[in-house]
Amino acid sequence: MQFKDKFLELSTPKVMGILNVTPDSFSDGGTFNLLENGLAHAALMLEEGADIIDIGGESTRPGAQDVSLQQELDRVIPMIEAMSQRFDTIISIDTSKPQVMTEAIRAGASLINDVRALQEKGALQAAIAANVPVCLMHMQGQPRVMQQDPHYEDVVAEVKDFLQQRISICIEAGMLAEQIIVDPGFGFGKSLAHNYQMLANFEEFHKLDVPVLAGMSRKSMIGNLLQREVTQRLAGNVAVATIAAQKGAQIIRVHDVKETVDAVKVVNMINTFKK
Ligand code: 9MG
């Protein structure tokens, strides 16, 4: 897949490292520390083998409050500018706001990761004008309330139908099919069982004929199953990432880059011997 001037081969799973630029991450409250610590963390993830760095200034955790446009711009744009000067990598902007998409692409990002699948006003037009790949994610509800009572008759079929509709809408609006990635949205309005039903049947999402991204890192689908706090989920994180890789996920979005890169190498090795 082409990301501005960079080409990323997706025949084996690629690792996307998470860089949250929110005041509770990497900072003692000062802007300088937020930037410098974020850059140091990005450098570490790249050394560990990340292929993409996903930068986000809005927390989408269950219960998270909305963040204003100016706050989000202030958090992510200096980071993207500094990262694109310092590193030769693919930078993804995790946002649903069209103005943030436009500014982030101008600053050096070359992938739009939208957990709201370009449904916010003006987002589809901004993404098409940006002419970069987009990741369209499924979410039931909004982050503030999404985990209160998620309901599906058939979660895999419904998520797949939604993603198919979004692909069609994007293509009808002028986006190239080659620029679309989809994501079933683990943890976004899904119960524990819904998340594991989606992982068990992950191959279904490949029927959409575009690359599929899986993001399960440190989520409650791991914590609630294993009864582990967020810092104690590494084994669970690697287990679900390995399963997603084995089921053909083209991109795996994680916090623990080094361990995931190792797991993907094991999967790749096994797959070279497949009959
Ligand atoms: C921003 N963000 C948080 N979780 C995510 C997930 O599972 N997928 C994608 N694409 N983005 C996510």
mmCIF file of C-alpha atoms and ligand atoms in Angstrom:
data_model
loop_
_atom_site.group_PDB
_atom_site.id
_atom_site.type_symbol
_atom_site.label_atom_id
_atom_site.label_comp_id
_atom_site.label_asym_id
_atom_site.label_seq_id
_atom_site.Cartn_x
_atom_site.Cartn_y
_atom_site.Cartn_z
ATOM 1 C CA MET A 1 0.000 0.000 0.000
ATOM 2 C CA GLN A 2 1.283 3.452 -0.899
ATOM 3 C CA PHE A 3 1.549 6.043 1.920
ATOM 4 C CA LYS A 4 2.551 9.266 0.127
ATOM 5 C CA ASP A 5 6.163 8.511 -0.983
ATOM 6 C CA LYS A 6 6.480 5.321 1.116
ATOM 7 C CA PHE A 7 5.355 1.859 0.069
ATOM 8 C CA LEU A 8 4.470 -0.725 2.714
ATOM 9 C CA GLU A 9 4.213 -4.344 1.625
ATOM 10 C CA LEU A 10 1.225 -5.944 3.400
ATOM 11 C CA SER A 11 1.731 -9.599 2.434
ATOM 12 C CA THR A 12 2.925 -10.268 6.001
ATOM 13 C CA PRO A 13 1.527 -8.524 9.118
ATOM 14 C CA LYS A 14 2.923 -5.090 9.900
ATOM 15 C CA VAL A 15 3.129 -3.533 13.356
ATOM 16 C CA MET A 16 1.637 -0.130 14.184
ATOM 17 C CA GLY A 17 3.021 1.397 17.402
ATOM 18 C CA ILE A 18 0.678 3.528 19.520
ATOM 19 C CA LEU A 19 1.728 7.047 20.523
ATOM 20 C CA ASN A 20 -0.938 8.734 22.629
ATOM 21 C CA VAL A 21 -0.361 12.456 23.022
ATOM 22 C CA THR A 22 -2.683 13.118 25.909
ATOM 23 C CA PRO A 23 -1.712 14.919 29.126
ATOM 24 C CA ASP A 24 -1.781 11.654 31.105
ATOM 25 C CA SER A 25 0.836 10.102 28.771
ATOM 26 C CA PHE A 26 4.596 10.888 28.940
ATOM 27 C CA SER A 27 4.242 14.151 30.743
ATOM 28 C CA ASP A 28 4.485 15.978 34.006
ATOM 29 C CA GLY A 29 2.130 18.550 32.517
ATOM 30 C CA GLY A 30 4.669 20.577 30.490
ATOM 31 C CA THR A 31 4.379 20.845 26.703
ATOM 32 C CA PHE A 32 8.133 20.376 26.204
ATOM 33 C CA ASN A 33 8.143 17.093 28.092
ATOM 34 C CA LEU A 34 5.090 15.853 26.232
ATOM 35 C CA LEU A 35 6.915 16.425 22.924
ATOM 36 C CA GLU A 36 10.366 15.179 23.936
ATOM 37 C CA ASN A 37 9.090 12.114 25.785
ATOM 38 C CA GLY A 38 6.747 11.296 22.916
ATOM 39 C CA LEU A 39 9.607 11.512 20.413
ATOM 40 C CA ALA A 40 11.781 9.281 22.599
ATOM 41 C CA HIS A 41 8.991 6.730 22.810
ATOM 42 C CA ALA A 42 8.481 6.843 19.024
ATOM 43 C CA ALA A 43 12.249 6.330 18.525
ATOM 44 C CA LEU A 44 12.121 3.262 20.785
ATOM 45 C CA MET A 45 9.143 1.760 18.944
ATOM 46 C CA LEU A 46 10.873 2.306 15.589
ATOM 47 C CA GLU A 47 14.054 0.649 16.875
ATOM 48 C CA GLU A 48 11.922 -2.259 18.043
ATOM 49 C CA GLY A 49 10.542 -2.700 14.531
ATOM 50 C CA ALA A 50 7.335 -0.667 14.243
ATOM 51 C CA ASP A 51 6.344 -0.012 10.623
ATOM 52 C CA ILE A 52 3.841 2.749 11.401
ATOM 53 C CA ILE A 53 3.417 5.139 14.349
ATOM 54 C CA ASP A 54 -0.190 6.048 15.178
ATOM 55 C CA ILE A 55 -0.466 9.450 16.869
ATOM 56 C CA GLY A 56 -3.633 10.382 18.719
ATOM 57 C CA GLY A 57 -4.665 13.372 20.817
ATOM 58 C CA GLU A 58 -8.193 12.239 21.711
ATOM 59 C CA SER A 59 -8.676 9.450 24.231
ATOM 60 C CA THR A 60 -11.225 6.955 22.916
ATOM 61 C CA ARG A 61 -11.174 4.739 26.012
ATOM 62 C CA PRO A 62 -14.585 3.742 27.386
ATOM 63 C CA GLY A 63 -15.934 6.696 29.364
ATOM 64 C CA ALA A 64 -13.533 9.220 27.790
ATOM 65 C CA GLN A 65 -14.742 12.815 27.444
ATOM 66 C CA ASP A 66 -14.658 14.730 24.149
ATOM 67 C CA VAL A 67 -11.667 16.951 23.445
ATOM 68 C CA SER A 68 -11.932 20.309 21.655
ATOM 69 C CA LEU A 69 -10.576 20.875 18.148
ATOM 70 C CA GLN A 70 -7.914 23.317 19.358
ATOM 71 C CA GLN A 71 -6.744 20.978 22.129
ATOM 72 C CA GLU A 72 -6.419 18.100 19.695
ATOM 73 C CA LEU A 73 -4.517 20.224 17.154
ATOM 74 C CA ASP A 74 -2.194 21.545 19.877
ATOM 75 C CA ARG A 75 -1.412 18.006 20.998
ATOM 76 C CA VAL A 76 -0.803 16.239 17.701
ATOM 77 C CA ILE A 77 0.479 18.756 15.135
ATOM 78 C CA PRO A 78 3.804 19.657 16.844
ATOM 79 C CA MET A 79 4.418 15.941 17.415
ATOM 80 C CA ILE A 80 3.776 15.061 13.761
ATOM 81 C CA GLU A 81 5.962 17.933 12.538
ATOM 82 C CA ALA A 82 8.822 16.907 14.820
ATOM 83 C CA MET A 83 8.437 13.226 13.995
ATOM 84 C CA SER A 84 8.425 13.743 10.252
ATOM 85 C CA GLN A 85 11.608 15.834 10.525
ATOM 86 C CA ARG A 86 13.365 13.304 12.749
ATOM 87 C CA PHE A 87 12.208 9.896 11.435
ATOM 88 C CA ASP A 88 11.715 8.319 8.042
ATOM 89 C CA THR A 89 8.542 6.387 8.849
ATOM 90 C CA ILE A 90 4.844 6.214 8.131
ATOM 91 C CA ILE A 91 2.906 8.455 10.522
ATOM 92 C CA SER A 92 -0.759 7.774 11.116
ATOM 93 C CA ILE A 93 -3.138 10.346 12.572
ATOM 94 C CA ASP A 94 -5.779 8.912 14.885
ATOM 95 C CA THR A 95 -8.644 11.398 14.634
ATOM 96 C CA SER A 96 -12.255 11.837 13.580
ATOM 97 C CA LYS A 97 -12.075 15.604 13.052
ATOM 98 C CA PRO A 98 -11.702 16.815 9.436
ATOM 99 C CA GLN A 99 -9.611 19.848 10.412
ATOM 100 C CA VAL A 100 -7.178 17.631 12.329
ATOM 101 C CA MET A 101 -6.954 15.260 9.346
ATOM 102 C CA THR A 102 -6.086 18.096 6.969
ATOM 103 C CA GLU A 103 -3.513 19.704 9.282
ATOM 104 C CA ALA A 104 -1.942 16.363 10.205
ATOM 105 C CA ILE A 105 -1.457 15.356 6.570
ATOM 106 C CA ARG A 106 0.079 18.767 5.854
ATOM 107 C CA ALA A 107 2.411 18.274 8.831
ATOM 108 C CA GLY A 108 3.648 14.884 7.565
ATOM 109 C CA ALA A 109 1.116 12.142 8.386
ATOM 110 C CA SER A 110 0.278 9.741 5.556
ATOM 111 C CA LEU A 111 -2.504 7.582 7.024
ATOM 112 C CA ILE A 112 -5.834 8.603 8.582
ATOM 113 C CA ASN A 113 -7.019 6.263 11.334
ATOM 114 C CA ASP A 114 -10.630 7.137 12.113
ATOM 115 C CA VAL A 115 -12.469 5.177 14.812
ATOM 116 C CA ARG A 116 -15.691 6.812 13.517
ATOM 117 C CA ALA A 117 -15.102 5.617 9.934
ATOM 118 C CA LEU A 118 -15.327 9.134 8.386
ATOM 119 C CA GLN A 119 -18.908 9.647 9.590
ATOM 120 C CA GLU A 120 -18.312 13.051 11.226
ATOM 121 C CA LYS A 121 -19.384 16.081 9.170
ATOM 122 C CA GLY A 122 -16.726 16.944 6.562
ATOM 123 C CA ALA A 123 -14.472 13.969 7.402
ATOM 124 C CA LEU A 124 -15.076 12.028 4.196
ATOM 125 C CA GLN A 125 -14.355 15.096 2.067
ATOM 126 C CA ALA A 126 -11.207 15.900 4.078
ATOM 127 C CA ALA A 127 -9.921 12.338 3.693
ATOM 128 C CA ILE A 128 -10.543 12.308 -0.057
ATOM 129 C CA ALA A 129 -8.813 15.677 -0.467
ATOM 130 C CA ALA A 130 -5.848 14.377 1.585
ATOM 131 C CA ASN A 131 -5.394 11.512 -0.899
ATOM 132 C CA VAL A 132 -3.820 9.123 1.627
ATOM 133 C CA PRO A 133 -4.959 5.710 2.911
ATOM 134 C CA VAL A 134 -7.666 5.621 5.578
ATOM 135 C CA CYS A 135 -8.547 3.071 8.238
ATOM 136 C CA LEU A 136 -12.326 2.788 8.719
ATOM 137 C CA MET A 137 -13.229 1.336 12.119
ATOM 138 C CA HIS A 138 -16.514 -0.014 13.477
ATOM 139 C CA MET A 139 -17.860 1.354 16.749
ATOM 140 C CA GLN A 140 -21.318 0.918 18.330
ATOM 141 C CA GLY A 141 -22.225 4.139 20.181
ATOM 142 C CA GLN A 142 -19.693 6.730 21.317
ATOM 143 C CA PRO A 143 -16.701 6.245 23.674
ATOM 144 C CA ARG A 144 -18.465 7.888 26.656
ATOM 145 C CA VAL A 145 -21.282 5.299 26.707
ATOM 146 C CA MET A 146 -20.285 2.537 24.264
ATOM 147 C CA GLN A 147 -19.623 -0.185 26.857
ATOM 148 C CA GLN A 148 -22.897 0.323 28.736
ATOM 149 C CA ASP A 149 -25.025 -2.231 26.872
ATOM 150 C CA PRO A 150 -23.577 -3.338 23.532
ATOM 151 C CA HIS A 151 -26.042 -5.466 21.593
ATOM 152 C CA TYR A 152 -25.866 -7.479 18.340
ATOM 153 C CA GLU A 153 -27.800 -10.405 16.837
ATOM 154 C CA ASP A 154 -24.639 -11.467 15.000
ATOM 155 C CA VAL A 155 -21.665 -9.259 15.764
ATOM 156 C CA VAL A 156 -19.436 -10.529 12.942
ATOM 157 C CA ALA A 157 -22.112 -10.132 10.250
ATOM 158 C CA GLU A 158 -23.221 -6.711 11.519
ATOM 159 C CA VAL A 159 -19.699 -5.317 11.791
ATOM 160 C CA LYS A 160 -18.865 -6.668 8.345
ATOM 161 C CA ASP A 161 -22.037 -5.127 6.847
ATOM 162 C CA PHE A 162 -21.223 -1.767 8.400
ATOM 163 C CA LEU A 163 -17.653 -1.834 7.055
ATOM 164 C CA GLN A 164 -18.925 -2.859 3.600
ATOM 165 C CA GLN A 165 -21.333 0.098 3.617
ATOM 166 C CA ARG A 166 -18.580 2.511 4.620
ATOM 167 C CA ILE A 167 -16.274 1.137 1.885
ATOM 168 C CA SER A 168 -19.043 1.642 -0.710
ATOM 169 C CA ILE A 169 -19.785 5.178 0.489
ATOM 170 C CA CYS A 170 -16.092 6.107 0.379
ATOM 171 C CA ILE A 171 -15.628 4.686 -3.122
ATOM 172 C CA GLU A 172 -18.799 6.371 -4.414
ATOM 173 C CA ALA A 173 -17.474 9.657 -3.014
ATOM 174 C CA GLY A 174 -14.240 9.247 -5.006
ATOM 175 C CA MET A 175 -11.814 7.375 -2.758
ATOM 176 C CA LEU A 176 -9.653 4.683 -4.324
ATOM 177 C CA ALA A 177 -10.352 1.138 -3.069
ATOM 178 C CA GLU A 178 -6.553 0.695 -2.819
ATOM 179 C CA GLN A 179 -6.507 3.374 -0.123
ATOM 180 C CA ILE A 180 -8.941 1.664 2.262
ATOM 181 C CA ILE A 181 -8.141 -0.388 5.375
ATOM 182 C CA VAL A 182 -10.876 -1.691 7.693
ATOM 183 C CA ASP A 183 -10.945 -2.532 11.379
ATOM 184 C CA PRO A 184 -13.675 -4.384 13.317
ATOM 185 C CA GLY A 185 -13.064 -2.168 16.356
ATOM 186 C CA PHE A 186 -12.270 -4.500 19.234
ATOM 187 C CA GLY A 187 -13.528 -2.965 22.491
ATOM 188 C CA PHE A 188 -15.614 -0.275 20.803
ATOM 189 C CA GLY A 189 -19.176 -1.091 21.894
ATOM 190 C CA LYS A 190 -18.472 -4.829 22.237
ATOM 191 C CA SER A 191 -18.884 -7.221 25.192
ATOM 192 C CA LEU A 192 -16.174 -9.710 26.114
ATOM 193 C CA ALA A 193 -17.973 -12.411 24.097
ATOM 194 C CA HIS A 194 -18.455 -10.075 21.086
ATOM 195 C CA ASN A 195 -14.710 -9.361 20.999
ATOM 196 C CA TYR A 196 -13.769 -13.051 21.079
ATOM 197 C CA GLN A 197 -16.444 -13.924 18.498
ATOM 198 C CA MET A 198 -14.810 -11.369 16.186
ATOM 199 C CA LEU A 199 -11.321 -12.715 16.836
ATOM 200 C CA ALA A 200 -12.445 -16.328 16.368
ATOM 201 C CA ASN A 201 -14.007 -15.432 13.007
ATOM 202 C CA PHE A 202 -11.458 -12.801 11.975
ATOM 203 C CA GLU A 203 -11.092 -14.375 8.497
ATOM 204 C CA GLU A 204 -14.639 -13.158 7.685
ATOM 205 C CA PHE A 205 -13.375 -9.575 7.507
ATOM 206 C CA HIS A 206 -10.983 -10.526 4.693
ATOM 207 C CA LYS A 207 -14.073 -11.059 2.507
ATOM 208 C CA LEU A 208 -14.248 -7.260 2.308
ATOM 209 C CA ASP A 209 -11.177 -7.470 0.025
ATOM 210 C CA VAL A 210 -9.186 -4.698 1.689
ATOM 211 C CA PRO A 211 -6.424 -4.915 4.328
ATOM 212 C CA VAL A 212 -7.679 -5.503 7.880
ATOM 213 C CA LEU A 213 -6.232 -3.868 11.004
ATOM 214 C CA ALA A 214 -6.585 -5.434 14.466
ATOM 215 C CA GLY A 215 -6.264 -3.366 17.656
ATOM 216 C CA MET A 216 -6.618 -5.289 20.911
ATOM 217 C CA SER A 217 -3.564 -4.109 22.832
ATOM 218 C CA ARG A 218 -4.100 -3.804 26.614
ATOM 219 C CA LYS A 219 -7.888 -3.714 26.174
ATOM 220 C CA SER A 220 -10.465 -5.017 28.630
ATOM 221 C CA MET A 221 -11.074 -8.079 26.427
ATOM 222 C CA ILE A 222 -7.689 -9.190 27.787
ATOM 223 C CA GLY A 223 -7.915 -7.674 31.280
ATOM 224 C CA ASN A 224 -11.420 -8.957 32.025
ATOM 225 C CA LEU A 225 -10.709 -12.452 30.744
ATOM 226 C CA LEU A 226 -7.429 -12.813 32.641
ATOM 227 C CA GLN A 227 -8.307 -10.592 35.616
ATOM 228 C CA ARG A 228 -5.179 -8.531 34.994
ATOM 229 C CA GLU A 229 -4.536 -4.812 35.476
ATOM 230 C CA VAL A 230 -3.429 -2.912 32.384
ATOM 231 C CA THR A 231 0.297 -3.268 33.220
ATOM 232 C CA GLN A 232 -0.025 -7.057 33.616
ATOM 233 C CA ARG A 233 -1.480 -7.906 30.219
ATOM 234 C CA LEU A 234 1.646 -8.546 28.134
ATOM 235 C CA ALA A 235 1.120 -12.306 27.713
ATOM 236 C CA GLY A 236 -2.518 -11.713 26.766
ATOM 237 C CA ASN A 237 -1.533 -8.915 24.349
ATOM 238 C CA VAL A 238 0.958 -11.147 22.571
ATOM 239 C CA ALA A 239 -1.489 -14.068 22.487
ATOM 240 C CA VAL A 240 -4.244 -12.090 20.729
ATOM 241 C CA ALA A 241 -1.771 -10.354 18.393
ATOM 242 C CA THR A 242 -0.335 -13.736 17.406
ATOM 243 C CA ILE A 243 -3.805 -15.109 16.670
ATOM 244 C CA ALA A 244 -4.686 -12.032 14.601
ATOM 245 C CA ALA A 245 -1.413 -12.376 12.668
ATOM 246 C CA GLN A 246 -2.057 -16.066 12.055
ATOM 247 C CA LYS A 247 -5.548 -15.171 10.815
ATOM 248 C CA GLY A 248 -4.059 -12.758 8.283
ATOM 249 C CA ALA A 249 -4.381 -9.317 9.896
ATOM 250 C CA GLN A 250 -2.322 -7.005 7.704
ATOM 251 C CA ILE A 251 -1.712 -4.417 10.455
ATOM 252 C CA ILE A 252 -1.621 -4.975 14.220
ATOM 253 C CA ARG A 253 -1.931 -1.884 16.433
ATOM 254 C CA VAL A 254 -0.027 -2.310 19.709
ATOM 255 C CA HIS A 255 1.738 -0.706 22.647
ATOM 256 C CA ASP A 256 4.274 -3.552 23.053
ATOM 257 C CA VAL A 257 6.111 -3.341 19.744
ATOM 258 C CA LYS A 258 9.162 -5.505 20.473
ATOM 259 C CA GLU A 259 7.162 -8.502 21.687
ATOM 260 C CA THR A 260 4.645 -8.210 18.850
ATOM 261 C CA VAL A 261 7.385 -8.006 16.206
ATOM 262 C CA ASP A 262 8.835 -11.248 17.641
ATOM 263 C CA ALA A 263 5.428 -12.926 17.593
ATOM 264 C CA VAL A 264 4.862 -11.883 13.968
ATOM 265 C CA LYS A 265 8.256 -13.371 13.010
ATOM 266 C CA VAL A 266 7.186 -16.706 14.499
ATOM 267 C CA VAL A 267 3.907 -16.593 12.559
ATOM 268 C CA ASN A 268 5.739 -15.702 9.343
ATOM 269 C CA MET A 269 8.136 -18.607 9.821
ATOM 270 C CA ILE A 270 5.303 -21.078 10.329
ATOM 271 C CA ASN A 271 3.513 -19.767 7.274
ATOM 272 C CA THR A 272 6.553 -20.354 5.045
ATOM 273 C CA PHE A 273 6.100 -24.115 5.737
ATOM 274 C CA LYS A 274 2.348 -24.235 5.104
ATOM 275 C CA LYS A 275 1.348 -26.876 2.541
HETATM 276 C C1 9MG B 1 -7.419 4.840 18.246
HETATM 277 N N1 9MG B 1 -7.718 3.439 18.485
HETATM 278 C C2 9MG B 1 -7.899 2.846 19.703
HETATM 279 N N2 9MG B 1 -8.177 1.545 19.532
HETATM 280 C C3 9MG B 1 -8.167 1.322 18.194
HETATM 281 C C4 9MG B 1 -8.391 0.194 17.392
HETATM 282 O O1 9MG B 1 -8.716 -0.982 17.911
HETATM 283 N N3 9MG B 1 -8.300 0.319 16.060
HETATM 284 C C5 9MG B 1 -7.991 1.518 15.498
HETATM 285 N N4 9MG B 1 -7.929 1.578 14.151
HETATM 286 N N5 9MG B 1 -7.784 2.622 16.210
HETATM 287 C C6 9MG B 1 -7.872 2.524 17.535
#
